[in-house]
Short mmCIF file of C-alpha atoms in Angstrom, two decimals:
data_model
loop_
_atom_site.label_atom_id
_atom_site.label_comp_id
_atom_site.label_asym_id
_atom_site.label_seq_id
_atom_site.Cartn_x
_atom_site.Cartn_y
_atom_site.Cartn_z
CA UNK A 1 0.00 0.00 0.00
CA UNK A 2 1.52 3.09 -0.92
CA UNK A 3 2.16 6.07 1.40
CA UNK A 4 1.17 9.14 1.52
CA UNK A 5 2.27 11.59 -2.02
CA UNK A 6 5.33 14.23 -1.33
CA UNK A 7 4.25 17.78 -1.16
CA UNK A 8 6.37 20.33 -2.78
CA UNK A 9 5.66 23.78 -2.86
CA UNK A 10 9.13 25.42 -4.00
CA UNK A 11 8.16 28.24 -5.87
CA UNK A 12 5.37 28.41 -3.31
CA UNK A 13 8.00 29.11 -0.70
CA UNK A 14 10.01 31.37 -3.05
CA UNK A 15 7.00 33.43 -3.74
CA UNK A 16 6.46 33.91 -0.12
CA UNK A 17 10.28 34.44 1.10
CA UNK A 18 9.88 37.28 -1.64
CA UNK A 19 6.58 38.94 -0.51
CA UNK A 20 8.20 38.80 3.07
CA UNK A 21 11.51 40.42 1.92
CA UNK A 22 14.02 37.54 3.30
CA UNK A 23 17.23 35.95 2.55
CA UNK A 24 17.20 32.62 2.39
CA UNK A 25 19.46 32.67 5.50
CA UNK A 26 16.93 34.53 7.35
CA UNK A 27 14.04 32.14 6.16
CA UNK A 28 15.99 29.44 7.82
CA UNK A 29 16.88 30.81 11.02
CA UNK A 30 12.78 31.19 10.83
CA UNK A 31 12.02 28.26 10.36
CA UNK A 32 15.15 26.17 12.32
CA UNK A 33 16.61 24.81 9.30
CA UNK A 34 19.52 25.55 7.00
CA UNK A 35 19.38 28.12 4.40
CA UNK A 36 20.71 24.77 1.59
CA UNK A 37 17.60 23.05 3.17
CA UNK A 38 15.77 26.07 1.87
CA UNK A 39 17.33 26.31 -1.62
CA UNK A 40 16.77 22.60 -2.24
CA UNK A 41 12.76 23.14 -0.92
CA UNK A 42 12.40 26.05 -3.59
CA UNK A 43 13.87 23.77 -6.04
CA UNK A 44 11.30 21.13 -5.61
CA UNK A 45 14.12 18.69 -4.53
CA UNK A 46 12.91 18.19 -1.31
CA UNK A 47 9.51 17.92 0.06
CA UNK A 48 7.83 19.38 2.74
CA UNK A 49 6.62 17.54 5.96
CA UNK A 50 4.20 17.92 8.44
CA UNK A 51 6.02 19.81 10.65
CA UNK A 52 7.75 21.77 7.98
CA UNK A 53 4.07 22.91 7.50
CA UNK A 54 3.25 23.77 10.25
CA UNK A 55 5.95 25.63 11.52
CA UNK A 56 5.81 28.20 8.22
CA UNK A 57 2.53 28.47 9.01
CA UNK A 58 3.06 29.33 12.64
CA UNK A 59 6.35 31.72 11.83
CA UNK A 60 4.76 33.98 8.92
CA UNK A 61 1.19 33.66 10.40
CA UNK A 62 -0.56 31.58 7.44
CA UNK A 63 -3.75 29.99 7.15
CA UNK A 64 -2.92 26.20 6.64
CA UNK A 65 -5.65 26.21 3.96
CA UNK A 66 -3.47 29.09 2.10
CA UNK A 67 -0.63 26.23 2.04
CA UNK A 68 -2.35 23.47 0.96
CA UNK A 69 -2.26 21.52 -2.15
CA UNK A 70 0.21 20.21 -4.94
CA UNK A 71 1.63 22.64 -6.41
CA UNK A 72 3.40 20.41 -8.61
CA UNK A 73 0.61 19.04 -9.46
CA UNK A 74 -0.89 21.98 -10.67
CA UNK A 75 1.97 22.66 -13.06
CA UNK A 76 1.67 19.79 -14.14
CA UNK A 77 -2.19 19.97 -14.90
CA UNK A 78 -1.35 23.70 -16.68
CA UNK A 79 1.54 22.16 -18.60
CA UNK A 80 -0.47 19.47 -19.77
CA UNK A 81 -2.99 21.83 -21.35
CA UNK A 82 -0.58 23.86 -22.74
CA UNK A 83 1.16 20.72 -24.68
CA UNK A 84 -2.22 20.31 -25.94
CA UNK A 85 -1.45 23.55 -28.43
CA UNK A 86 -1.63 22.46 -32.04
CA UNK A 87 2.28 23.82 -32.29
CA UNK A 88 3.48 20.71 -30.30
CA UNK A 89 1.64 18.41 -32.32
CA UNK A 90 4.28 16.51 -34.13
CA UNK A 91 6.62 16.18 -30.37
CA UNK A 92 6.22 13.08 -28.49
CA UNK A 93 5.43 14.46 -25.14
CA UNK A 94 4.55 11.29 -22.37
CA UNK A 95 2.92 12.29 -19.37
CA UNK A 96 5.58 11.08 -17.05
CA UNK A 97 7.88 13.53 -18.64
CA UNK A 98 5.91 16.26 -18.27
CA UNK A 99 4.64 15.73 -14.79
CA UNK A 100 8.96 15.49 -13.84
CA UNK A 101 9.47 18.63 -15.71
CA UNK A 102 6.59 20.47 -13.17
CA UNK A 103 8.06 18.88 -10.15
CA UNK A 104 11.48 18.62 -10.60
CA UNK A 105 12.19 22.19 -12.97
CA UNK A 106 9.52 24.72 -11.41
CA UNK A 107 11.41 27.37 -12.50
CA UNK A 108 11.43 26.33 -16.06
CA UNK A 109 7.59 25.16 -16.09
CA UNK A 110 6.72 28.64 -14.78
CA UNK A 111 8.94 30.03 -17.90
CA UNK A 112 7.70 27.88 -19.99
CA UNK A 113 3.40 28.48 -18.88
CA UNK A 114 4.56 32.76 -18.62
CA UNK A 115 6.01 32.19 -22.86
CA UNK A 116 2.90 30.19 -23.77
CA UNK A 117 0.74 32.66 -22.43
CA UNK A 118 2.19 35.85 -23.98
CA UNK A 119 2.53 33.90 -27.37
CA UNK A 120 -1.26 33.06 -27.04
CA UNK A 121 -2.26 36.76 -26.47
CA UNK A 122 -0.14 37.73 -29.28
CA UNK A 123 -1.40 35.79 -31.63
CA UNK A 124 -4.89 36.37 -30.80
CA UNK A 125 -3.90 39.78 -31.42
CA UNK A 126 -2.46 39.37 -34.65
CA UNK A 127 -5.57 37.20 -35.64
CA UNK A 128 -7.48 40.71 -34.67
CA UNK A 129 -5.57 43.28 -36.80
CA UNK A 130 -5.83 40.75 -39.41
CA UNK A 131 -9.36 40.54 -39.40
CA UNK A 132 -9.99 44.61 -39.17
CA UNK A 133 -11.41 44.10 -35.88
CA UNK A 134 -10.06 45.26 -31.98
CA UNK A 135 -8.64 42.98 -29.98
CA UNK A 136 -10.42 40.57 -27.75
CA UNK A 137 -7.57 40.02 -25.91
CA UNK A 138 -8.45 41.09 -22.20
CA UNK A 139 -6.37 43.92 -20.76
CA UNK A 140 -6.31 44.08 -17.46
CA UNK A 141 -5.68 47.44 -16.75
CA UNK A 142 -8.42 48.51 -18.74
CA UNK A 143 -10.67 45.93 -17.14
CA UNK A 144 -9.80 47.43 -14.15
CA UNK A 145 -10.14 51.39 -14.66
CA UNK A 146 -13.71 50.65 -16.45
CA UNK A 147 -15.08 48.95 -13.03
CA UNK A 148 -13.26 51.95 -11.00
CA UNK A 149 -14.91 54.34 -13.38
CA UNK A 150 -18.65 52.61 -13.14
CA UNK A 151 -18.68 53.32 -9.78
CA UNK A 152 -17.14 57.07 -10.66
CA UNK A 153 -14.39 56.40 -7.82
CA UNK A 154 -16.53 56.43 -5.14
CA UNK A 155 -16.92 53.54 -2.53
CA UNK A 156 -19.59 54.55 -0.46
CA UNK A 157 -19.06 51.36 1.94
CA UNK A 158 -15.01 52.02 1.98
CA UNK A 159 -15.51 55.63 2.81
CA UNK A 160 -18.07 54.80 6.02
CA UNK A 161 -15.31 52.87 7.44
CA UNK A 162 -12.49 55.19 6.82
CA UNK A 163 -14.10 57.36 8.55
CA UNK A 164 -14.01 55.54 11.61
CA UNK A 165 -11.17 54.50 11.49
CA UNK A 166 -9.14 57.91 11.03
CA UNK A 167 -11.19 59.60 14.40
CA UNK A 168 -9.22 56.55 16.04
CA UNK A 169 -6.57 57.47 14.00
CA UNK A 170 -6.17 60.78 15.11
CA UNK A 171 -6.93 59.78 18.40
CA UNK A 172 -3.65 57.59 18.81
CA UNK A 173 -2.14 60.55 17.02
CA UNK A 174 -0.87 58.91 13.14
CA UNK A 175 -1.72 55.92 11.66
CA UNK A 176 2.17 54.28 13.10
CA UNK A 177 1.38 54.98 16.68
CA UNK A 178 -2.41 53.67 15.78
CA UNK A 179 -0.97 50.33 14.16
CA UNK A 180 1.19 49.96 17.41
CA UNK A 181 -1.75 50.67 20.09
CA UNK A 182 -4.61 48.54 17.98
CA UNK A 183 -2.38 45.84 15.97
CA UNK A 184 1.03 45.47 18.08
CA UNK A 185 2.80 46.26 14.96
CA UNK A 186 5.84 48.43 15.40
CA UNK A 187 7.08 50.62 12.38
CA UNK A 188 10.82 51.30 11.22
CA UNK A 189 12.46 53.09 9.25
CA UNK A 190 15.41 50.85 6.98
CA UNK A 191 18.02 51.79 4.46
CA UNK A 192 17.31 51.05 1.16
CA UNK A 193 20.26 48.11 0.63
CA UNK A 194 18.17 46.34 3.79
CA UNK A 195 15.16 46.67 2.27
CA UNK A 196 16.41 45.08 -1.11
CA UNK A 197 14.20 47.41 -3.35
CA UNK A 198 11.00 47.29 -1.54
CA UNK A 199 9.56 50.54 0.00
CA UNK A 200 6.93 48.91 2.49
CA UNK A 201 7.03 45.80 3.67
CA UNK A 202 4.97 43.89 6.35
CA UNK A 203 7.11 41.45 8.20
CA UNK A 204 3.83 39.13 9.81
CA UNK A 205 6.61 36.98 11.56
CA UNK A 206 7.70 40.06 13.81
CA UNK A 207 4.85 41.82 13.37
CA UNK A 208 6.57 45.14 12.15
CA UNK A 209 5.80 47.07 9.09
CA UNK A 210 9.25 48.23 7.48
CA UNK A 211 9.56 51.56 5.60
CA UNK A 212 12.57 52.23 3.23
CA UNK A 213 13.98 55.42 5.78
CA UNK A 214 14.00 57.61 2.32
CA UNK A 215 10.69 58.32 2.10
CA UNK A 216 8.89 61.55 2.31
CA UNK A 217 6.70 62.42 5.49
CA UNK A 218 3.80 62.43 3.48
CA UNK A 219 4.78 59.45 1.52
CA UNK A 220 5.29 57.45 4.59
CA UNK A 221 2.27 58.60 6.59
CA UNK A 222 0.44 57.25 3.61
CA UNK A 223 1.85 53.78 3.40
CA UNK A 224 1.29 53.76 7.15
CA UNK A 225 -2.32 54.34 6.44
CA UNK A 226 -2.11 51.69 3.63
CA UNK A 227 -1.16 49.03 6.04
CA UNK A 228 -4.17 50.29 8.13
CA UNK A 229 -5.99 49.77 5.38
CA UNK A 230 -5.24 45.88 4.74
CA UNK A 231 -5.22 45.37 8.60
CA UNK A 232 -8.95 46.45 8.60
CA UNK A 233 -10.18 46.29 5.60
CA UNK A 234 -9.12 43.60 4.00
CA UNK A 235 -12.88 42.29 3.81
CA UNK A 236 -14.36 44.99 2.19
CA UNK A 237 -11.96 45.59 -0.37
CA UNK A 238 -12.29 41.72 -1.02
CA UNK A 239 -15.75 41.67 -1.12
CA UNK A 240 -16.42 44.62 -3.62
CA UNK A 241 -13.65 43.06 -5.77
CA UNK A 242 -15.42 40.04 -6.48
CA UNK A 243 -18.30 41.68 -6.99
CA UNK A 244 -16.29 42.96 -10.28
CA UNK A 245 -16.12 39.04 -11.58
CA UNK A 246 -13.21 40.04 -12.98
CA UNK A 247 -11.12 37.73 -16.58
CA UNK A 248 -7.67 37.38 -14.43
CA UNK A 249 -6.08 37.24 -11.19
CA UNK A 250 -4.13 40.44 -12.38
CA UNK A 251 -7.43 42.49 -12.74
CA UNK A 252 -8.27 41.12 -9.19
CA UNK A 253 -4.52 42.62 -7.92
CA UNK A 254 -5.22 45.79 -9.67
CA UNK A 255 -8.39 46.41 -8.27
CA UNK A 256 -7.55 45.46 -4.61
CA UNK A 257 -4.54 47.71 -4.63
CA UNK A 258 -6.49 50.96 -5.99
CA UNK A 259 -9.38 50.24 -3.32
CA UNK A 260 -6.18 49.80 -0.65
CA UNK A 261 -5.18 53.03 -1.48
CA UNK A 262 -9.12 55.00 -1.62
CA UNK A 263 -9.01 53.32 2.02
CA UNK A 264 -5.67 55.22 3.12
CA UNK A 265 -6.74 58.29 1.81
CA UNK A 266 -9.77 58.53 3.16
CA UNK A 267 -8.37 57.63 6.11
CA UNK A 268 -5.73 60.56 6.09
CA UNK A 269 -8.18 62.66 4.56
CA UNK A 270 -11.96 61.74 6.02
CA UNK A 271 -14.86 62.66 3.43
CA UNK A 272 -16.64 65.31 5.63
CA UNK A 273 -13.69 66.98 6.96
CA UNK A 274 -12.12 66.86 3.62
CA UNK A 275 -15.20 67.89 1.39
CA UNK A 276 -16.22 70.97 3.95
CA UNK A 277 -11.81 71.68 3.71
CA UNK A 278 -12.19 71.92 -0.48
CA UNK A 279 -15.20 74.14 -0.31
CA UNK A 280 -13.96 76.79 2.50
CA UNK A 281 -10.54 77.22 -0.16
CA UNK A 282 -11.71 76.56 -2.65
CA UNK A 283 -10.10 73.38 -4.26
CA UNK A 284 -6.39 74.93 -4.06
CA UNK A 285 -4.87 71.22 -4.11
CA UNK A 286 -1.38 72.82 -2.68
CA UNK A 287 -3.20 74.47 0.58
CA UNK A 288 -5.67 71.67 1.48
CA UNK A 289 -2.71 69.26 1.02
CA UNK A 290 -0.42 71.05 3.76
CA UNK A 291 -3.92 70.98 5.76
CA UNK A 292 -3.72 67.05 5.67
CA UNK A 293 -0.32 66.57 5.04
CA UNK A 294 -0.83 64.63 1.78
CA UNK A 295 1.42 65.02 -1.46
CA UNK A 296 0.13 67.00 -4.62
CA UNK A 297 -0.99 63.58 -5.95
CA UNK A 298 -2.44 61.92 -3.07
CA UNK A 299 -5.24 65.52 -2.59
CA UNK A 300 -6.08 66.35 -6.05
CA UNK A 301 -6.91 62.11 -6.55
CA UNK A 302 -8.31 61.92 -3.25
CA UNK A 303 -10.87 65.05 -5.12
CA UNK A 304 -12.47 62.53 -7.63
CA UNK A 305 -14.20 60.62 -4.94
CA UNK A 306 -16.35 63.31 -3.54
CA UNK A 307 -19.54 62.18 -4.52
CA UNK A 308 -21.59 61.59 -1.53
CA UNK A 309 -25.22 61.61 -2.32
CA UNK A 310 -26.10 65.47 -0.15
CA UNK A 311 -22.64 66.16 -0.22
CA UNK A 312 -21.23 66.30 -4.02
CA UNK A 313 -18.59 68.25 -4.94
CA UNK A 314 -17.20 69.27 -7.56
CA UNK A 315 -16.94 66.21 -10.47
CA UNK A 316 -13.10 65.59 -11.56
CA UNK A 317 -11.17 63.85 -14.01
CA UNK A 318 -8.17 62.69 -13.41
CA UNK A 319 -4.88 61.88 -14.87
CA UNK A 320 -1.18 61.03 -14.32
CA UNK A 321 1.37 60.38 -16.89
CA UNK A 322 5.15 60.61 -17.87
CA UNK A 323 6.81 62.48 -20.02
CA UNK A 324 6.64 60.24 -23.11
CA UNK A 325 3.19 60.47 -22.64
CA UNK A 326 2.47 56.72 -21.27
CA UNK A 327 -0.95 56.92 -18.86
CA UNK A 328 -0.21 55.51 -15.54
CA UNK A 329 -3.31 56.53 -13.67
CA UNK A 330 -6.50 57.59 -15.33
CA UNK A 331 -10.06 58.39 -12.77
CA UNK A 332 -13.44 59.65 -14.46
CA UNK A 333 -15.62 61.56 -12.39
CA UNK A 334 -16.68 64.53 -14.76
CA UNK A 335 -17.30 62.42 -18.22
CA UNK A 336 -14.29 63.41 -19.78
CA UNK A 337 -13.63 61.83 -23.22
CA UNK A 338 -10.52 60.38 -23.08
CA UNK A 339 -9.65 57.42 -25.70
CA UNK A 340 -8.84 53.96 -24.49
CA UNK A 341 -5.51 53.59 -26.42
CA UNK A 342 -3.25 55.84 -28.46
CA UNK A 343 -1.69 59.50 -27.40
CA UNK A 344 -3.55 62.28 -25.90
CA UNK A 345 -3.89 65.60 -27.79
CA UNK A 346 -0.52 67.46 -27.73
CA UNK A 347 -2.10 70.62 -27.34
CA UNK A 348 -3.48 70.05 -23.83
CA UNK A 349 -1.18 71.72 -21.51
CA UNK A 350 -0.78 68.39 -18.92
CA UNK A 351 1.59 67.95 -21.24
CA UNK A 352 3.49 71.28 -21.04
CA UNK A 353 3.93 70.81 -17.60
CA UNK A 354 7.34 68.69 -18.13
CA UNK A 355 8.72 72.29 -19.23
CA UNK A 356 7.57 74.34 -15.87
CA UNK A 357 8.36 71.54 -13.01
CA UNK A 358 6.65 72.17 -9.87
CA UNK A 359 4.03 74.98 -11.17
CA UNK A 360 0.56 74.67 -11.30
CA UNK A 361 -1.04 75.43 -15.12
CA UNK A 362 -4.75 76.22 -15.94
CA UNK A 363 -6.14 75.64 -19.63
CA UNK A 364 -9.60 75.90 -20.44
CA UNK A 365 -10.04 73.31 -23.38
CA UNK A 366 -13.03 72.40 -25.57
CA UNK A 367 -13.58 69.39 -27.37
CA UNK A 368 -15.10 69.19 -30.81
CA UNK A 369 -18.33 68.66 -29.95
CA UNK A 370 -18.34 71.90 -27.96
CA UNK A 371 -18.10 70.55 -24.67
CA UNK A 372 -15.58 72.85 -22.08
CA UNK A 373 -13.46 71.84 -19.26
CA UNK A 374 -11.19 73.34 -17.11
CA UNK A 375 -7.77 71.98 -16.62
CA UNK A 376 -4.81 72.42 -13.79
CA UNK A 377 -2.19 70.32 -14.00
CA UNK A 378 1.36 70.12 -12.22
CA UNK A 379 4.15 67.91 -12.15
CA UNK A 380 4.25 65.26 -9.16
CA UNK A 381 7.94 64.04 -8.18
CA UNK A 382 8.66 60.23 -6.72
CA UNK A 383 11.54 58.23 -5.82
CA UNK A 384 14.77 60.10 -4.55
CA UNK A 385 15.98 60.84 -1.82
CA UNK A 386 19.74 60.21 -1.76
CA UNK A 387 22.16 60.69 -4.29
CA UNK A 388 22.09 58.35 -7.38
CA UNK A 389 18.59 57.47 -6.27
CA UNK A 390 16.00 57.46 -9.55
CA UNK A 391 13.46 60.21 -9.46
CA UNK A 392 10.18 59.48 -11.58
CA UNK A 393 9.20 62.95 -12.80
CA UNK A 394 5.27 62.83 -13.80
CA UNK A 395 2.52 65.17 -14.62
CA UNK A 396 -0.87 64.87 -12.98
CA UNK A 397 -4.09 67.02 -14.46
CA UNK A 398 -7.48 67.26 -12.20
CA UNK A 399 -10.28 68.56 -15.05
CA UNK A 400 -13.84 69.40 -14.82
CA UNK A 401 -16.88 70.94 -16.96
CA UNK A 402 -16.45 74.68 -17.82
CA UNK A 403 -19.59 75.42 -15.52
CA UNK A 404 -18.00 74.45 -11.92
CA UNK A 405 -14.64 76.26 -12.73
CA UNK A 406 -15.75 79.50 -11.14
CA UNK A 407 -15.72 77.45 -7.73
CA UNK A 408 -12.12 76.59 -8.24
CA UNK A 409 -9.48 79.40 -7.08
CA UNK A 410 -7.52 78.95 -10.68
CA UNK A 411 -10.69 80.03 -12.50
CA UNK A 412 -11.52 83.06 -9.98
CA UNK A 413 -13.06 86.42 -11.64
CA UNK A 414 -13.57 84.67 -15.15
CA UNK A 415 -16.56 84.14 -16.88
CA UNK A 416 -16.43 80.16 -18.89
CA UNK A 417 -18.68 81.56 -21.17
CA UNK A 418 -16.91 84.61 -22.73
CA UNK A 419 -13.18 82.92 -22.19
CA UNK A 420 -11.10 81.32 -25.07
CA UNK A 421 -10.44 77.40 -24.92
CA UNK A 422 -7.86 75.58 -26.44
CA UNK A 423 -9.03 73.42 -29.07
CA UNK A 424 -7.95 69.95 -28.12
CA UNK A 425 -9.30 66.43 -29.57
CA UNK A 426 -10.01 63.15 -27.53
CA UNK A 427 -6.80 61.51 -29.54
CA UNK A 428 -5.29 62.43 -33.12
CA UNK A 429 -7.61 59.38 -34.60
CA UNK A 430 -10.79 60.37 -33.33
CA UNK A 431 -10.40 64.76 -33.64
CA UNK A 432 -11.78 65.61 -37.30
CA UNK A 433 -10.53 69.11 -37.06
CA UNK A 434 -9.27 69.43 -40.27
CA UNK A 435 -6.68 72.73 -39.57
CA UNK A 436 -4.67 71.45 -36.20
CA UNK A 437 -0.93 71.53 -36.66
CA UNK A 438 -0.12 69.52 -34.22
CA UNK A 439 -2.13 66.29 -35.65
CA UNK A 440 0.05 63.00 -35.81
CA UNK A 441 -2.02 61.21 -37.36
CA UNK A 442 -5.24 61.51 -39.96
CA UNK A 443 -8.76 60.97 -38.39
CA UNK A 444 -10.39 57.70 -38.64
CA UNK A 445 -12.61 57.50 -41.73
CA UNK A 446 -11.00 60.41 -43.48
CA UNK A 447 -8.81 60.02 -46.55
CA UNK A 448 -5.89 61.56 -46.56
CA UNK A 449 -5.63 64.18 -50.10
CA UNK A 450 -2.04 63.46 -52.27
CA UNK A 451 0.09 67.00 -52.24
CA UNK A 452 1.25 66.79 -55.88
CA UNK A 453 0.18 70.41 -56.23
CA UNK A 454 -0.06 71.95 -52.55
CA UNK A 455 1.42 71.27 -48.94
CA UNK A 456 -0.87 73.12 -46.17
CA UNK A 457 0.16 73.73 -42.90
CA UNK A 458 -1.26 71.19 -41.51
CA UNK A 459 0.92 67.35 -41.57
CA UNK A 460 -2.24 65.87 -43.40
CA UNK A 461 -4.73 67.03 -46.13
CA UNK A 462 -7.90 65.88 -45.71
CA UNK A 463 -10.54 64.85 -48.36
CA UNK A 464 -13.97 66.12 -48.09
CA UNK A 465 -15.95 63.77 -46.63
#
C-alpha cells in the first residue's frame, strides 16, 4: 500500500520568502533549518513535511488552507494543457515527462506556462488586426479602470469605514502609533540596501511594518495608512472586488490595490472633513494638502471621490502620466472623453507641464463637440531621496466641466462663457478638425488628399468627406 504523495511547494516558498523580503538565511533561522535546506525546498528537490508545515505556518502567520495543495501538481495539470497547443503536435510528449518537468524544474515550467501565455495573447492579437477588428484580448488594466470608473471612484461602503477609522486614527495621534496601540505592529524606518528594493514591507513573523527610511513624510504617513488599510479592511476591499467578476487574477490585484489606497486616503483625509476643507478654499490642491499633510498627488486624486449623495462636490477627471506620454493613472468623475488607447492631444497643456516643473497650469479646453473643461495640471515628483537614487518625474491634471470652474481658485473672476479654450481632440484618430498643426495622425474615416500640387500647414490634407 503506498504512502502518503510528497508535497512540494518550491516556488510556493520562493514566492512567499519574496513577498516577506528575506534571505534565504533569514528564512531558515525562521524556520530552524539551513538556508541549503531552503534552496533545495524552492527547487522542488525536497519535500515538505508535516512539521515543515506547520511551523511556516506558525512563523509567517498563514492559514494552513493558504498552504495546501500540490503545487506540482498543478503545473503539471497547466503544462499538460498547454502541450495540448496544435504547435506541439508533431513532439512526443509522455505524461511522465511532463509531470517530472513540473516537479522537478519549477522554475522552467513557470517560464515555460509565462512564454505560452504571452505567445497566445499575441497571436490572438495578430488574428485581430488581421481581421480589421479590436482585440479581444483582455487587458487588465483597462478591465480594471472601467469597473473603478462605473462606480465614478466612489466607494460609499469604503468611505463609512475610513471614517471611523481615522477619528481613532487621530486619536492615537498617526496611523504608526495607531498600528502599534490597535495591531502590536511596530514601524521602522530601513536603508534602502536592507530593504532590497522594496519601499513597504509587512514582516507578519515580527509583526513590524518596514519603511525604506527615504521616504517623504507624506509618503510614509500614507503607506502607514495603507497598512491600516489591509489590517482592517481587507474584507471589504475583497468583497467589492469580487463583486467585479473580474477575466484574471491580475485584474483582481489591480483592483484590490487601488481600493487599498481610496481606504488610506480617506483615512488621512476623512470625506466630511475633507469635502467641507475643499469648499472653505476653494479646491487649491497645494493648501488643502499642507492641511492634511498629503502630497500633490495623493489631494487632487483623493478630489475625484467626492460624490456623496447630499454632499457632491465638484466632479473631476483625473490623470497622471510621464513624459513620453504613457498613462499611468486615469479616474473619471466629470465624463471626460478620453480614448482607451493611443496618445492624448498634444495641445493640452498636462503635457506642457514637463517644461515648468513644480508649477501649477490652468487651460480651459473644448472638445469638438463643444463641450468645455477646465484643466490644472502640475508635475508630481517620486523616488529620490539620496544621491544616485532614480526620481520618476510625472505630470498629474485634475479637469472638470467649464460650468464648476468658477468654484475653483484657478478660475476666480472669469466668466467660462466669454473665455477662449484651447481646441484639443479626444486623440489624433478620433479629432476631425481638419486645420490642427499639431495632428500626428489623420482621423479615422477620413482620406488623406495626395500634395502633388499643394502642402498646407497642416501634416495631413484631408478629403472632403
Amino acid at each position: 500500500m503506498s504512502g502518503p504523495k510528497p508535497l512540494y511547494m518550491g516556488p510556493r516558498l520562493k514566492r512567499l520568502r519574496r513577498e516577506l523580503g528575506l534571505t534565504q538565511q533569514a528564512m531558515a533561522a525562521d524556520l530552524e533549518i539551513s538556508p541549503s535546506y531552503v534552496a533545495l525546498l524552492e527547487r522542488n528537490q525536497r519535500p515538505f513535511t508535516a512539521d515543515l508545515v506547520l511551523r511556516l505556518a506558525r512563523a509567517y502567520r498563514l492559514d494552513l488552507d493558504d498552504l495546501g495543495g500540490d503545487e506540482g501538481a498543478d503545473y503539471g495539470r497547466r503544462l499538460q494543457d498547454v502541450l495540448r497547443d496544435p504547435i506541439f503536435a508533431d513532439i512526443d510528449l509522455p505524461a511522465l515527462e511532463v509531470a517530472d518537468l513540473a516537479t522537478s524544474f519549477p522554475g522552467i515550467s513557470e517560464a515555460l506556462l509565462r512564454l505560452h501565455g504571452a505567445y497566445t495573447r499575441e497571436q490572438a492579437a495578430l488574428a485581430d488586426l488581421s481581421a480589421g477588428g479590436g482585440s479581444q484580448t483582455p487587458d487588465p488594466v483597462a478591465e480594471a479602470r472601467r469597473f473603478i470608473s462605473s462606480r465614478r471612484n466612489w466607494f460609499p461602503s469604503l468611505d463609512a469605514r475610513a471614517e471611523g477609522i481615522a477619528a481613532l486614527v487621530a486619536e492615537a495621534g498617526d496611523p504608526k502609533a495607531y498600528l502599534a496601540q490597535r495591531h502590536g505592529i511596530r514601524t521602522r524606518s530601513l536603508p534602502d540596501h536592507v530593504m532590497m528594493g522594496a519601499i513597504r514591507r509587512f514582516d507578519r513573523h515580527n509583526q513590524q511594518l518596514l519603511l525604506v527610511d527615504t521616504l517623504s513624510a507624506n509618503t510614509a504617513r500614507f503607506q502607514a495608512a495603507l497598512q491600516v488599510a489591509y489590517q482592517e479592511c481587507r474584507g471589504d476591499i475583497n468583497a467589492i472586488t469580487r463583486e467585479g467578476g473580474f477575466a484574471s487574477q491580475t485584474t483582481s490585484n489591480l483592483v484590490r490595490r487601488a481600493l487599498a489606497g481610496y481606504v488610506a486616503a480617506a483615512i488621512l483625509m476623512p470625506y466630511d472633513a475633507f469635502a467641507r476643507a475643499v469648499e472653505e478654499r476653494r479646491y487649491d490642491i497645494e493648501a488643502v494638502a499642507r492641511l492634511f499633510g498629503t502630497s500633490f498627488e495623493q489631494t487632487a486624486h483623493r478630489m475625484t471621490t467626492l460624490h456623496k449623495p447630499g454632499a457632491e462636490k465638484v466632479p473631476f477627471f483625473f490623470l497622471r502620466l510621464d513624459a513620453a506620454g504613457n498613462i499611468s493613472k486615469r479616474l473619471d468623475g466629470a465624463g471626460f472623453p478620453f480614448a482607451s488607447h493611443g496618445g492624448g492631444c498634444p495641445l493640452w497643456n498636462v503635457h506642457d507641464a514637463f517644461a515648468a516643473p513644480g508649477r501649477v497650469h490652468t487651460q480651459w479646453l473644448e472638445l469638438p463637440d463643444g463641450q468645455r473643461f477646465f484643466s490644472i495640471a502640475r508635475t508630481v515628483e517620486s523616488g529620490g531621496g539620496g544621491y544616485r537614487q532614480p526620481r520618476i518625474l510625472r505630470a498629474v491634471a485634475l479637469a472638470c466641466a467649464a460650468e464648476h470652474a468658477p468654484r475653483l481658485i484657478y478660475a476666480e473672476g472669469v466668466d467660462p462663457r466669454r473665455v477662449e479654450a484651447a481646441p484639443i481632440g479626444v486623440s489624433c484618430r478620433l479629432c476631425h478638425r481638419p486645420d490642427c498643426a499639431a495632428r500626428a495622425l489623420p482621423p479615422i474615416g477620413r482620406e488623406v488628399m495626395a500634395e502633388d500640387y499643394r502642402r498646407g500647414a497642416a501634416p495631413f490634407g484631408l478629403a472632403e468627406s
